[in-house]
CSV table of C-alpha atoms in Angstrom, one decimal:
chain,number,residue,atom,x,y,z
A,1244,MET,CA,-5.6,4.7,4.8
A,1245,SER,CA,-6.0,7.9,1.9
A,1246,LEU,CA,-9.9,8.3,1.7
A,1247,ALA,CA,-9.1,10.2,-1.6
A,1248,THR,CA,-7.7,7.2,-2.9
A,1249,LEU,CA,-10.6,4.8,-2.2
A,1250,LEU,CA,-12.9,7.5,-3.6
A,1251,LEU,CA,-10.8,7.4,-6.8
A,1252,LEU,CA,-11.0,3.7,-6.9
A,1253,ALA,CA,-14.7,3.4,-6.3
A,1254,ASP,CA,-15.5,6.0,-8.6
A,1255,GLY,CA,-17.8,5.3,-11.4
A,1256,ARG,CA,-15.9,7.4,-13.7
A,1257,LEU,CA,-12.5,5.6,-13.6
A,1258,PRO,CA,-12.2,4.1,-17.1
A,1259,SER,CA,-12.4,0.4,-16.2
A,1260,GLY,CA,-15.5,-0.5,-18.4
A,1261,GLY,CA,-18.3,-0.6,-15.9
A,1262,HIS,CA,-20.5,2.0,-17.2
A,1263,ALA,CA,-21.2,-0.6,-20.1
A,1264,HIS,CA,-22.5,-3.5,-17.9
A,1265,SER,CA,-25.5,-3.5,-16.1
A,1266,GLY,CA,-24.9,-6.0,-13.1
A,1267,GLY,CA,-27.3,-8.2,-14.5
A,1268,LEU,CA,-30.2,-5.8,-14.3
A,1269,GLU,CA,-30.9,-5.3,-18.1
A,1270,PRO,CA,-32.5,-9.2,-18.4
A,1271,GLN,CA,-34.1,-9.0,-14.8
A,1272,ILE,CA,-36.1,-5.8,-16.3
A,1273,ALA,CA,-37.3,-7.4,-19.5
A,1274,ALA,CA,-38.5,-10.2,-17.5
A,1275,GLY,CA,-40.5,-7.8,-15.7
A,1276,ARG,CA,-38.9,-9.0,-11.9
A,1277,VAL,CA,-37.7,-4.9,-11.8
A,1278,ARG,CA,-40.0,-2.0,-12.5
A,1279,ASP,CA,-39.9,0.6,-10.1
A,1280,ILE,CA,-37.6,1.9,-7.6
A,1281,ARG,CA,-39.2,-0.6,-4.6
A,1282,GLU,CA,-37.6,-3.5,-6.8
A,1283,LEU,CA,-34.9,-2.1,-7.4
A,1284,ASP,CA,-34.2,-1.8,-3.3
A,1285,GLY,CA,-35.0,-5.7,-3.7
A,1286,PHE,CA,-32.8,-6.4,-6.5
A,1287,LEU,CA,-29.8,-4.2,-5.0
A,1288,ARG,CA,-30.2,-5.7,-1.5
A,1289,GLY,CA,-30.1,-9.2,-3.1
A,1290,LYS,CA,-26.7,-8.3,-5.0
A,1291,LEU,CA,-25.1,-7.4,-2.3
A,1292,ALA,CA,-25.9,-10.4,0.1
A,1293,THR,CA,-24.4,-12.3,-2.9
A,1294,GLY,CA,-22.2,-11.3,-5.5
A,1295,GLY,CA,-21.5,-8.2,-3.2
A,1296,LEU,CA,-20.4,-10.1,-0.2
A,1297,VAL,CA,-18.2,-12.8,-2.8
A,1298,SER,CA,-16.6,-10.2,-4.6
A,1299,ALA,CA,-16.0,-8.1,-1.2
A,1300,ALA,CA,-14.2,-11.2,0.2
A,1301,PHE,CA,-12.1,-11.9,-2.6
A,1302,ALA,CA,-11.0,-8.2,-3.3
A,1303,ALA,CA,-10.0,-8.1,0.4
A,1304,ALA,CA,-8.1,-11.5,-0.2
A,1305,ALA,CA,-6.3,-10.3,-3.0
A,1306,CYS,CA,-5.6,-7.1,-1.3
A,1307,ALA,CA,-4.2,-8.7,1.7
A,1308,ASP,CA,-1.6,-10.9,-0.2
A,1309,VAL,CA,-1.5,-10.6,-4.3
A,1310,GLY,CA,0.6,-13.7,-4.5
A,1311,ARG,CA,-2.9,-15.6,-3.9
A,1312,ALA,CA,-3.9,-14.4,-7.5
A,1313,ALA,CA,-4.2,-17.3,-9.3
A,1314,GLU,CA,-6.1,-19.4,-6.4
A,1315,LEU,CA,-8.3,-16.9,-5.8
A,1316,ASP,CA,-9.4,-16.4,-9.9
A,1317,ALA,CA,-9.8,-20.1,-9.8
A,1318,GLY,CA,-12.1,-19.8,-6.9
A,1319,LEU,CA,-14.2,-17.3,-8.5
A,1320,ASP,CA,-14.8,-19.3,-11.8
A,1321,ALA,CA,-15.8,-21.8,-9.8
A,1322,ARG,CA,-18.5,-19.1,-8.0
A,1323,THR,CA,-19.6,-18.1,-11.4
A,1324,PRO,CA,-21.5,-20.8,-13.4
A,1325,SER,CA,-22.8,-18.6,-16.1
A,1326,PRO,CA,-20.0,-18.4,-18.8
A,1327,ALA,CA,-21.4,-15.2,-19.7
A,1328,LEU,CA,-21.0,-13.6,-16.1
A,1329,ARG,CA,-17.5,-15.2,-16.2
A,1330,LYS,CA,-16.7,-13.3,-19.4
A,1331,ALA,CA,-18.2,-10.1,-18.0
A,1332,SER,CA,-15.9,-10.2,-15.4
A,1333,ARG,CA,-13.0,-10.7,-16.6
A,1334,ALA,CA,-13.3,-8.5,-19.4
A,1335,GLN,CA,-13.9,-5.9,-16.6
A,1336,GLY,CA,-11.1,-7.1,-14.6
A,1337,ARG,CA,-8.8,-6.5,-17.6
A,1338,ALA,CA,-10.1,-3.3,-18.0
A,1339,LEU,CA,-9.3,-2.4,-14.2
A,1340,LEU,CA,-5.8,-3.3,-14.8
A,1341,ARG,CA,-5.1,-1.0,-18.0
A,1342,ALA,CA,-6.6,1.5,-15.6
A,1343,GLY,CA,-4.5,0.8,-12.4
A,1344,ARG,CA,-1.4,0.2,-14.2
A,1345,ALA,CA,-1.9,4.1,-15.5
A,1346,MET,CA,-2.0,5.3,-11.9
A,1347,TRP,CA,-0.1,2.9,-9.5
A,1348,ARG,CA,2.8,0.3,-9.7
A,1349,LEU,CA,1.1,-3.4,-9.7
A,1350,ALA,CA,2.5,-6.3,-8.6
A,1351,PRO,CA,2.6,-9.0,-11.5
A,1352,LEU,CA,-0.5,-11.0,-12.0
A,1353,PRO,CA,-0.9,-14.7,-13.2
A,1354,SER,CA,-3.7,-13.5,-15.8
A,1355,ARG,CA,-4.1,-10.7,-18.2
A,1356,GLU,CA,-7.7,-10.9,-17.7
A,1357,PRO,CA,-8.2,-12.1,-13.9
A,1358,HIS,CA,-12.1,-11.8,-12.7
A,1359,GLN,CA,-12.9,-8.2,-11.4
A,1360,PRO,CA,-12.7,-8.7,-7.8
A,1361,VAL,CA,-8.8,-9.9,-8.2
A,1362,ALA,CA,-7.9,-7.2,-10.1
A,1363,LEU,CA,-9.5,-4.4,-7.6
A,1364,GLY,CA,-7.9,-6.3,-5.0
A,1365,ALA,CA,-4.5,-6.0,-6.9
A,1366,LEU,CA,-5.0,-2.3,-7.3
A,1367,SER,CA,-6.1,-1.7,-4.0
A,1368,SER,CA,-2.7,-3.1,-2.5
A,1369,ALA,CA,-0.9,-1.3,-4.7
A,1370,ALA,CA,-2.8,2.1,-4.2
A,1371,GLY,CA,-2.1,1.1,-0.2
A,1372,LEU,CA,-5.4,0.5,0.8
A,1373,THR,CA,-6.1,-2.6,3.5
A,1374,PRO,CA,-8.4,-5.7,2.8
A,1375,VAL,CA,-11.7,-3.6,4.5
A,1376,GLU,CA,-11.0,-0.5,2.1
A,1377,ALA,CA,-10.8,-3.0,-1.0
A,1378,GLY,CA,-14.5,-4.6,0.3
A,1379,VAL,CA,-15.8,-1.8,0.5
A,1380,ALA,CA,-14.9,-0.5,-2.8
A,1381,ALA,CA,-15.9,-3.9,-4.0
A,1382,ALA,CA,-19.1,-3.7,-2.4
A,1383,HIS,CA,-19.8,-0.3,-3.5
A,1384,GLY,CA,-19.2,-1.1,-7.4
A,1385,THR,CA,-21.6,-3.9,-7.0
A,1386,ILE,CA,-25.0,-2.0,-6.5
A,1387,THR,CA,-23.6,1.5,-8.2
A,1388,GLY,CA,-23.4,0.3,-11.9
A,1389,SER,CA,-27.0,-1.6,-11.6
A,1390,ALA,CA,-28.2,1.6,-10.2
A,1391,SER,CA,-26.7,3.8,-12.8
A,1392,ALA,CA,-28.1,1.3,-15.3
A,1393,ALA,CA,-31.6,1.5,-13.8
A,1394,VAL,CA,-31.8,5.3,-14.5
A,1395,ARG,CA,-31.7,4.5,-17.7
A,1396,LEU,CA,-33.3,1.4,-18.5
A,1397,LEU,CA,-36.4,2.5,-16.5
A,1398,GLY,CA,-36.2,6.2,-16.7
A,1399,LEU,CA,-36.3,6.5,-12.9
A,1400,ASP,CA,-35.4,9.5,-11.0
A,1401,PRO,CA,-32.1,10.0,-10.3
A,1402,TYR,CA,-32.2,11.7,-7.4
A,1403,ALA,CA,-34.6,8.9,-5.7
A,1404,VAL,CA,-31.9,6.0,-7.1
A,1405,HIS,CA,-29.1,7.8,-5.0
A,1406,ALA,CA,-31.2,8.3,-2.1
A,1407,LEU,CA,-31.6,4.6,-2.4
A,1408,LEU,CA,-27.7,4.2,-2.7
A,1409,ALA,CA,-27.5,6.4,0.6
A,1410,ARG,CA,-29.2,4.0,2.4
A,1411,LEU,CA,-27.3,1.1,1.5
A,1412,ALA,CA,-24.5,2.3,2.6
A,1413,PRO,CA,-24.1,1.1,6.1
A,1414,GLU,CA,-25.1,-2.4,4.4
A,1415,CYS,CA,-22.3,-1.7,1.9
A,1416,ASP,CA,-20.2,-0.9,5.2
A,1417,ARG,CA,-21.5,-4.0,6.8
A,1418,ILE,CA,-20.9,-6.4,4.3
A,1419,ALA,CA,-17.1,-5.1,3.9
A,1420,ALA,CA,-16.4,-5.6,7.2
A,1421,LEU,CA,-17.8,-9.1,7.0
A,1422,ALA,CA,-15.2,-9.8,4.3
A,1423,ALA,CA,-12.3,-8.5,5.4
A,1424,GLU,CA,-12.5,-11.2,8.4
A,1425,ARG,CA,-12.3,-13.5,6.1
A,1426,HIS,CA,-9.4,-12.4,4.2
A,1427,GLY,CA,-6.7,-15.1,5.1
A,1428,ASP,CA,-9.7,-17.9,4.4
A,1429,PRO,CA,-8.2,-20.7,2.1
A,1430,VAL,CA,-10.4,-20.3,-1.3
A,1431,ASP,CA,-12.6,-22.9,-0.3
A,1432,ASP,CA,-13.8,-21.3,2.9
A,1433,LEU,CA,-14.6,-18.0,1.2
A,1434,PRO,CA,-18.0,-16.4,1.0
A,1435,ALA,CA,-19.9,-18.5,-2.1
A,1436,ALA,CA,-23.2,-17.3,-1.9
A,1437,GLY,CA,-25.0,-17.6,-5.7
A,1438,ALA,CA,-27.5,-15.8,-7.6
A,1439,PRO,CA,-29.3,-18.4,-10.1
A,1440,LEU,CA,-31.4,-15.7,-11.3
A,1441,LEU,CA,-28.5,-13.5,-12.4
A,1442,ASP,CA,-26.8,-17.0,-14.0
A,1443,ILE,CA,-29.9,-17.7,-15.9
A,1444,GLY,CA,-30.9,-13.9,-17.2
A,1445,ALA,CA,-26.8,-13.4,-18.2
A,1446,GLU,CA,-27.1,-16.5,-20.6
A,1447,HIS,CA,-30.3,-15.1,-22.3
A,1448,HIS,CA,-29.0,-11.7,-22.5
A,1449,ALA,CA,-25.8,-12.9,-24.3
A,1450,THR,CA,-28.0,-14.0,-27.1
A,1451,TRP,CA,-29.9,-11.0,-27.7
A,1452,GLU,CA,-29.3,-9.4,-31.1
A,1453,VAL,CA,-30.1,-6.0,-29.3
A,1454,ARG,CA,-29.4,-4.8,-26.0
A,1455,LEU,CA,-28.1,-1.6,-24.1
A,1456,PHE,CA,-25.8,-3.3,-21.9
A,1457,ALA,CA,-22.8,-6.4,-22.2
A,1458,SER,CA,-23.9,-7.5,-19.2
């Protein structure tokens, strides 16, 4: 394990396009569901338990065996009913691969625009990380992007937001460990937890003429 490599992959400053996405937070704020740090806490915990677990499981599986990328990608398509979220995930996957190719020698992937967790797993493998470390990066990324967006969208105290992320760190580790235990499971048996309000919000968000984030 290289801790520095894991930190590099999980760094929000990695030029992978993540800064352009709110992780579904922008439409939830517009709907009045997230208004303060307490409600952001609930939102992030919900994301970890659903999308975070799914992303971590698929990143861990791709890290363990990049040869499964095509079936893992199809499995994520089936778990993402919102066309807007599928588009956002693939856009981030494409950008992540571009960044990864500048840093490591990547195994060939069947798609130039894989879902973000599959791309993250492929990069983790190329960087010499383990499935659980890929899961940590995925779980961590699930909440940090939304947390950063909350500071911009709600004007929250960044110190309070990062204190919240610190409190959620053990939950990220727990989710990643659960996900990594499943890395060898058939695709149909991997976690499929959903968040219908995020799917609905993403479709509404895609119709807005003015928005701060792409998703």
